[in-house]
Short mmCIF file of C-alpha atoms and ligand atoms in Angstrom, two decimals:
data_model
loop_
_atom_site.label_atom_id
_atom_site.label_comp_id
_atom_site.label_asym_id
_atom_site.label_seq_id
_atom_site.Cartn_x
_atom_site.Cartn_y
_atom_site.Cartn_z
CA MET A 1 -90.07 -82.54 -23.46
CA ALA A 2 -91.66 -82.72 -26.65
CA ASN A 3 -89.75 -82.42 -29.98
CA GLY A 4 -91.43 -80.70 -33.20
CA ASP A 5 -91.55 -80.94 -36.41
CA PHE A 6 -94.15 -79.73 -38.26
CA HIS A 7 -92.99 -79.36 -41.66
CA LEU A 8 -92.30 -82.92 -43.79
CA HIS A 9 -92.86 -83.35 -47.40
CA SER A 10 -92.05 -87.63 -48.31
CA THR A 11 -92.54 -89.18 -51.96
CA ALA A 12 -96.75 -88.18 -51.84
CA SER A 13 -95.40 -84.77 -52.92
CA ASP A 14 -92.13 -83.81 -53.64
CA GLY A 15 -90.29 -85.36 -50.83
CA VAL A 16 -87.24 -88.31 -51.49
CA TYR A 17 -88.49 -90.71 -48.85
CA ALA A 18 -91.87 -92.72 -48.13
CA PRO A 19 -94.41 -91.21 -45.83
CA ALA A 20 -93.33 -94.02 -43.41
CA ARG A 21 -88.83 -93.57 -43.96
CA VAL A 22 -89.84 -90.23 -42.89
CA VAL A 23 -91.57 -90.97 -40.18
CA GLU A 24 -88.45 -93.28 -38.89
CA MET A 25 -86.09 -90.88 -39.69
CA ALA A 26 -88.16 -88.33 -37.03
CA ALA A 27 -88.14 -91.10 -34.78
CA GLU A 28 -84.42 -91.71 -34.98
CA ALA A 29 -83.66 -87.88 -34.44
CA GLY A 30 -85.89 -87.80 -30.94
CA VAL A 31 -89.08 -86.53 -32.64
CA THR A 32 -92.24 -87.09 -30.93
CA VAL A 33 -94.36 -85.07 -32.27
CA MET A 34 -94.45 -84.06 -36.07
CA CYS A 35 -96.86 -83.67 -39.17
CA LEU A 36 -96.33 -84.82 -42.35
CA SER A 37 -97.30 -81.90 -44.89
CA ASP A 38 -97.17 -82.71 -48.04
CA HIS A 39 -98.25 -79.97 -51.31
CA ASP A 40 -102.22 -81.05 -51.64
CA THR A 41 -102.32 -84.48 -50.69
CA THR A 42 -102.98 -86.36 -47.92
CA ASN A 43 -102.45 -89.30 -49.37
CA GLY A 44 -99.49 -89.79 -47.44
CA ILE A 45 -101.04 -90.31 -44.28
CA PRO A 46 -101.65 -93.26 -43.70
CA GLU A 47 -98.35 -94.61 -43.95
CA ALA A 48 -96.83 -92.48 -42.11
CA ALA A 49 -99.79 -93.13 -39.36
CA GLU A 50 -98.69 -96.43 -38.96
CA ALA A 51 -95.08 -95.82 -38.96
CA ALA A 52 -96.12 -93.24 -36.29
CA ALA A 53 -98.09 -95.81 -34.10
CA ARG A 54 -95.11 -98.19 -34.24
CA LEU A 55 -92.37 -96.26 -33.35
CA GLY A 56 -94.67 -94.18 -30.61
CA LEU A 57 -94.80 -91.14 -31.81
CA ARG A 58 -97.60 -88.48 -32.19
CA LEU A 59 -99.08 -87.62 -35.89
CA ILE A 60 -100.44 -84.53 -36.65
CA PRO A 61 -102.02 -85.09 -40.56
CA GLY A 62 -101.57 -82.00 -42.68
CA MET A 63 -100.41 -80.48 -45.56
CA GLU A 64 -98.84 -77.81 -47.13
CA LEU A 65 -101.50 -75.34 -49.64
CA SER A 66 -100.55 -72.42 -52.09
CA SER A 67 -102.73 -69.66 -52.17
CA ASN A 68 -102.64 -66.19 -54.53
CA LEU A 69 -101.31 -63.86 -52.64
CA GLU A 70 -102.02 -60.29 -53.82
CA LEU A 71 -99.97 -57.96 -51.55
CA ARG A 72 -101.00 -54.47 -50.70
CA THR A 73 -97.15 -53.93 -51.12
CA ARG A 74 -97.31 -54.74 -54.73
CA PRO A 75 -100.30 -53.94 -56.41
CA GLY A 76 -101.30 -56.21 -59.73
CA GLN A 77 -98.83 -58.82 -58.75
CA ALA A 78 -99.89 -61.80 -56.85
CA ILE A 79 -96.79 -63.74 -55.14
CA ASP A 80 -97.67 -67.78 -53.46
CA ALA A 81 -97.66 -67.69 -50.22
CA HIS A 82 -97.77 -71.14 -48.74
CA LEU A 83 -100.49 -72.52 -45.93
CA LEU A 84 -99.63 -74.91 -43.51
CA VAL A 85 -102.60 -76.42 -43.02
CA TYR A 86 -102.76 -78.33 -39.61
CA GLY A 87 -105.79 -81.16 -37.99
CA ILE A 88 -108.22 -81.27 -40.60
CA ALA A 89 -110.35 -84.51 -41.01
CA ARG A 90 -109.65 -85.63 -44.13
CA ASP A 91 -112.89 -86.69 -45.06
CA SER A 92 -114.04 -83.55 -45.98
CA GLU A 93 -115.25 -83.55 -49.06
CA ALA A 94 -115.07 -80.29 -50.48
CA MET A 95 -111.49 -80.38 -49.02
CA GLN A 96 -110.24 -83.44 -50.82
CA ARG A 97 -112.28 -81.85 -53.69
CA TYR A 98 -109.86 -78.84 -54.21
CA LEU A 99 -107.24 -80.84 -53.32
CA ALA A 100 -108.11 -82.96 -56.53
CA TRP A 101 -108.23 -79.88 -58.52
CA GLN A 102 -104.84 -78.44 -57.19
CA ARG A 103 -103.20 -81.65 -58.69
CA GLU A 104 -104.93 -81.80 -61.43
CA GLU A 105 -103.32 -78.46 -62.34
CA ARG A 106 -100.32 -79.55 -61.22
CA ILE A 107 -99.94 -81.89 -63.72
CA GLU A 108 -100.93 -79.86 -66.70
CA ARG A 109 -98.10 -77.11 -64.95
CA ALA A 110 -95.87 -79.92 -65.40
CA LYS A 111 -96.46 -80.84 -69.02
CA LYS A 112 -96.31 -77.15 -70.05
CA ALA A 113 -92.67 -76.89 -67.79
CA VAL A 114 -91.27 -79.32 -69.86
CA ALA A 115 -92.71 -78.24 -73.03
CA VAL A 116 -90.76 -74.85 -72.66
CA LEU A 117 -87.71 -76.61 -71.47
CA ASN A 118 -87.87 -78.58 -74.20
CA GLU A 119 -87.83 -75.32 -76.76
CA CYS A 120 -84.94 -74.28 -74.38
CA GLY A 121 -82.69 -77.80 -75.74
CA LEU A 122 -83.64 -79.92 -72.87
CA GLU A 123 -84.30 -83.00 -73.44
CA ILE A 124 -86.36 -83.76 -70.33
CA SER A 125 -89.46 -85.96 -71.27
CA VAL A 126 -93.41 -85.44 -69.15
CA ALA A 127 -93.52 -89.24 -68.98
CA ARG A 128 -89.69 -89.41 -66.35
CA VAL A 129 -91.07 -86.41 -64.86
CA PHE A 130 -94.06 -88.35 -63.71
CA GLU A 131 -92.37 -91.24 -63.14
CA LEU A 132 -89.80 -89.56 -60.12
CA ALA A 133 -93.35 -88.15 -59.01
CA LEU A 134 -94.54 -91.95 -58.28
CA GLY A 135 -98.24 -91.11 -58.62
CA GLY A 136 -97.66 -88.42 -55.96
CA SER A 137 -98.57 -84.41 -56.24
CA VAL A 138 -96.06 -83.34 -59.20
CA GLY A 139 -94.05 -80.29 -58.45
CA ARG A 140 -91.04 -78.41 -59.69
CA PRO A 141 -88.91 -80.72 -57.78
CA HIS A 142 -89.93 -83.48 -59.98
CA VAL A 143 -88.85 -81.61 -62.99
CA ALA A 144 -85.69 -80.65 -61.47
CA ARG A 145 -84.16 -84.10 -61.39
CA ALA A 146 -85.59 -84.96 -64.66
CA LEU A 147 -82.72 -82.04 -65.35
CA VAL A 148 -80.28 -83.09 -63.35
CA GLU A 149 -80.03 -87.02 -63.83
CA ARG A 150 -80.16 -85.74 -67.80
CA GLY A 151 -77.13 -83.96 -66.90
CA TYR A 152 -77.86 -80.53 -67.30
CA VAL A 153 -77.62 -79.16 -63.98
CA GLU A 154 -75.37 -80.21 -61.40
CA SER A 155 -78.05 -80.76 -58.77
CA VAL A 156 -81.77 -79.41 -57.51
CA GLN A 157 -80.62 -76.24 -56.63
CA ARG A 158 -78.83 -75.58 -59.88
CA ALA A 159 -82.16 -76.44 -61.51
CA PHE A 160 -84.03 -73.52 -59.58
CA ASP A 161 -81.38 -71.12 -59.66
CA GLU A 162 -81.05 -71.27 -63.55
CA TRP A 163 -84.29 -72.75 -64.89
CA LEU A 164 -87.17 -73.44 -62.95
CA GLY A 165 -87.08 -70.62 -59.64
CA ASP A 166 -89.52 -67.67 -59.40
CA GLY A 167 -89.68 -66.11 -62.46
CA LYS A 168 -87.44 -68.56 -65.30
CA PRO A 169 -88.48 -70.28 -67.86
CA GLY A 170 -89.89 -73.56 -66.28
CA ASP A 171 -91.86 -71.43 -63.14
CA ILE A 172 -95.29 -71.67 -65.16
CA PRO A 173 -97.94 -70.51 -63.19
CA ARG A 174 -100.99 -72.60 -61.99
CA ALA A 175 -104.35 -71.73 -61.24
CA LYS A 176 -104.61 -70.91 -57.24
CA LEU A 177 -106.96 -69.48 -54.57
CA SER A 178 -106.71 -66.83 -52.77
CA PRO A 179 -105.31 -67.35 -49.04
CA ARG A 180 -108.96 -66.38 -47.48
CA GLU A 181 -110.53 -69.02 -49.75
CA VAL A 182 -108.01 -71.66 -48.68
CA ILE A 183 -108.50 -70.37 -44.70
CA ASP A 184 -112.00 -70.45 -44.74
CA LEU A 185 -112.13 -74.69 -46.52
CA ALA A 186 -109.53 -75.45 -44.17
CA HIS A 187 -111.55 -74.33 -40.92
CA ALA A 188 -114.73 -75.71 -42.70
CA ALA A 189 -112.55 -79.02 -42.78
CA GLY A 190 -111.54 -78.38 -39.30
CA GLY A 191 -107.51 -77.57 -39.46
CA VAL A 192 -105.93 -74.58 -38.72
CA VAL A 193 -104.01 -72.81 -40.63
CA PHE A 194 -99.64 -70.97 -40.44
CA LEU A 195 -98.25 -69.44 -42.79
CA ALA A 196 -95.01 -71.00 -43.82
CA HIS A 197 -91.49 -69.54 -44.50
CA PRO A 198 -92.63 -66.00 -43.80
CA PHE A 199 -89.60 -65.23 -45.18
CA ARG A 200 -88.86 -66.64 -48.91
CA GLY A 201 -87.47 -65.96 -52.49
CA ASP A 202 -87.39 -61.98 -52.90
CA LEU A 203 -90.12 -61.14 -50.05
CA VAL A 204 -87.29 -60.88 -47.42
CA ASP A 205 -88.18 -56.83 -46.56
CA GLU A 206 -89.15 -56.78 -42.96
CA ARG A 207 -91.61 -54.26 -43.52
CA GLU A 208 -93.04 -56.16 -46.20
CA VAL A 209 -93.32 -59.05 -44.38
CA ARG A 210 -95.10 -57.21 -41.69
CA ASP A 211 -97.69 -56.29 -44.04
CA CYS A 212 -98.20 -59.64 -45.88
CA ILE A 213 -98.79 -61.58 -42.16
CA ARG A 214 -100.70 -58.56 -41.03
CA GLN A 215 -102.91 -59.06 -44.69
CA LEU A 216 -103.31 -62.75 -44.04
CA ALA A 217 -104.12 -62.26 -40.37
CA GLU A 218 -107.24 -60.41 -41.12
CA ALA A 219 -108.22 -63.45 -44.27
CA GLY A 220 -108.66 -65.22 -41.03
CA LEU A 221 -104.50 -67.09 -40.57
CA ASP A 222 -104.14 -68.86 -37.00
CA GLY A 223 -100.70 -68.82 -36.93
CA VAL A 224 -96.66 -68.25 -38.46
CA GLU A 225 -93.80 -71.32 -39.12
CA VAL A 226 -92.11 -68.94 -36.53
CA TYR A 227 -89.34 -71.53 -36.00
CA TYR A 228 -88.67 -72.07 -39.52
CA LYS A 229 -85.62 -74.71 -40.71
CA ASN A 230 -82.02 -72.52 -40.31
CA TYR A 231 -83.86 -68.98 -39.29
CA GLU A 232 -81.49 -66.75 -37.72
CA PRO A 233 -82.45 -65.89 -33.14
CA GLU A 234 -82.87 -62.30 -34.71
CA ARG A 235 -85.41 -63.39 -37.00
CA ILE A 236 -86.89 -65.80 -34.38
CA ARG A 237 -87.31 -63.04 -32.09
CA TRP A 238 -89.21 -60.62 -34.62
CA LEU A 239 -91.71 -63.22 -36.04
CA ALA A 240 -92.46 -64.23 -32.86
CA ARG A 241 -92.94 -60.11 -32.07
CA ILE A 242 -95.01 -60.03 -34.96
CA ALA A 243 -97.39 -63.11 -34.22
CA ASP A 244 -98.03 -61.75 -30.21
CA GLU A 245 -98.94 -58.82 -32.47
CA PHE A 246 -101.23 -60.45 -34.18
CA GLY A 247 -102.82 -62.70 -31.78
CA LEU A 248 -100.85 -65.82 -34.07
CA GLN A 249 -99.58 -69.12 -32.82
CA ARG A 250 -96.24 -70.02 -34.08
CA SER A 251 -95.36 -73.27 -34.92
CA GLY A 252 -92.13 -74.09 -36.32
CA GLY A 253 -90.63 -77.11 -38.82
CA SER A 254 -87.65 -78.08 -40.85
CA ASP A 255 -89.10 -78.17 -44.17
CA PHE A 256 -87.52 -81.38 -45.16
CA HIS A 257 -87.26 -82.59 -48.94
CA GLY A 258 -84.63 -84.80 -48.48
CA LEU A 259 -83.16 -83.87 -51.44
CA GLY A 260 -79.69 -82.83 -49.92
CA ASN A 261 -79.88 -78.76 -51.00
CA PRO A 262 -77.49 -77.28 -49.88
CA GLU A 263 -79.37 -75.18 -46.88
CA ASP A 264 -81.22 -78.07 -45.70
CA ARG A 265 -81.65 -79.29 -42.20
CA GLY A 266 -82.13 -82.86 -40.94
CA ILE A 267 -85.57 -84.07 -39.14
CA GLY A 268 -85.41 -81.83 -35.96
CA ASP A 269 -83.20 -80.30 -36.29
CA ILE A 270 -85.25 -76.79 -36.00
CA PRO A 271 -85.05 -73.87 -33.24
CA PHE A 272 -88.06 -74.52 -31.65
CA PRO A 273 -88.27 -74.66 -28.30
CA GLY A 274 -89.55 -77.74 -26.36
CA ASP A 275 -92.00 -75.76 -24.00
CA ARG A 276 -93.29 -73.94 -27.37
CA VAL A 277 -93.73 -77.37 -29.32
CA GLU A 278 -96.19 -77.92 -26.41
CA ALA A 279 -98.08 -74.85 -26.36
CA PHE A 280 -98.57 -75.42 -29.91
CA THR A 281 -99.61 -78.95 -29.53
CA GLN A 282 -102.03 -77.46 -27.28
CA PHE A 283 -103.53 -74.90 -29.31
CA ILE A 284 -103.83 -77.96 -32.23
CA GLU A 285 -105.51 -79.65 -29.55
CA ASP A 286 -107.97 -77.41 -28.14
CA ASN A 287 -109.00 -76.01 -32.08
CA CYS A 288 -108.93 -79.33 -33.93
CA ARG A 289 -111.14 -81.45 -35.27
CA GLU A 290 -108.63 -84.00 -35.93
CA PRO A 291 -105.35 -82.80 -33.78
CA TYR A 292 -103.45 -86.58 -34.21
CA VAL A 293 -104.31 -89.35 -36.65
CA LYS A 294 -106.21 -91.80 -34.50
CA GLU A 295 -106.44 -94.62 -37.83
CA THR A 296 -103.19 -97.23 -37.23
CA THR A 297 -104.63 -99.25 -40.04
CA ASN A 298 -104.48 -98.27 -43.74
CA ALA A 299 -108.62 -97.60 -43.53
CA ALA A 300 -108.55 -93.80 -43.77
CA SER A 301 -106.99 -91.97 -46.31
P1 LIG B 1 -93.87 -76.46 -56.51
O1 LIG B 1 -94.44 -76.62 -55.45
O2 LIG B 1 -94.41 -76.94 -57.62
O3 LIG B 1 -94.62 -75.22 -56.75
O4 LIG B 1 -92.97 -76.40 -56.09
C1 LIG B 1 -92.48 -75.90 -54.68
C2 LIG B 1 -91.22 -76.53 -54.11
O5 LIG B 1 -89.87 -76.59 -54.84
C3 LIG B 1 -90.83 -75.93 -52.64
O6 LIG B 1 -92.13 -77.00 -51.80
C4 LIG B 1 -89.76 -76.06 -52.37
O7 LIG B 1 -89.27 -77.62 -52.52
C5 LIG B 1 -89.21 -75.68 -54.14
N1 LIG B 1 -88.09 -74.29 -54.18
C6 LIG B 1 -89.20 -73.42 -54.28
N2 LIG B 1 -88.13 -73.16 -54.75
C7 LIG B 1 -86.49 -72.98 -54.81
C8 LIG B 1 -85.80 -72.76 -54.60
N3 LIG B 1 -85.44 -71.02 -55.57
N4 LIG B 1 -84.85 -73.49 -54.48
C9 LIG B 1 -84.78 -74.82 -54.30
N5 LIG B 1 -86.17 -75.25 -54.85
C10 LIG B 1 -87.53 -74.64 -54.36
ZN1 LIG B 2 -92.02 -78.89 -51.14
FE1 LIG B 3 -93.16 -74.23 -48.96
FE1 LIG B 4 -92.41 -77.02 -47.71
#
């Protein structure tokens, strides 16, 4: 029976391990089918594909995108809804233009975050943050690591709790599209779109999460990450019921970054039953332009 993990980050964005290493770790954990879902980039996929071909895993090309969602329950106050895109044709020009723009926005936002933190007396440099990002998509975790390195906080988690988490001084907004615009782009590129970690931050009230999922379903969402990381059985049953109610598929993933945060799960260490993994991969095969990466050379990007 298939063993899957469809939410994984590498050094192409804010993960700690290189794409090939993430695939090796997945293989060591007994994963047979996976998706590399870096933030705003598909640049890690060729390297991951080579490792996947070598180790006999199936690799779904993917990514995690951010969007500005104005919840009906919170008028005038947008939240950052994370959308997992699976199976896109990576040569879609419109999608690659969008990704390049988002990465540029991330660079400008990291500079602003460092400036604000400098004003707070934390002496970290923009240059060091970019060094830690290794040329990948720059995110708050890179800023967090710079703070840890300089001894201002003891862990990445503490850096978020004190400085970078939502609403903290180092949480600088950046330009984003609406979920409907992101979903349309992803569909045009031959992919499907799932809501990542439906419960997160201060969005934990079931009525509000249900409303959020309904709103996204109206915007064309294909599925929900039901089997996420450390969700309890009760939460998973609830999410599965809501997904059914709105005609949505189910996915699952560990959201592995390798940062060693207390609530982290290892790759493949998720409550995603094998028969459900197979239903998910069947959906991907039936609905995506590039369900699995075909290229095993470094030609694609
Ligand atoms: P960014 O894409 O730059 O906004 O950063 C988002 C990433 O930061 C997510 O993928 C998480 O890995 C991490 N993150 C966001 N909020 C928190 C938090 N409160 N605690 C720990 N990590 C977080
Ligand atoms: Zn991340
Ligand atoms: Fe996320
Ligand atoms: Fe993620």
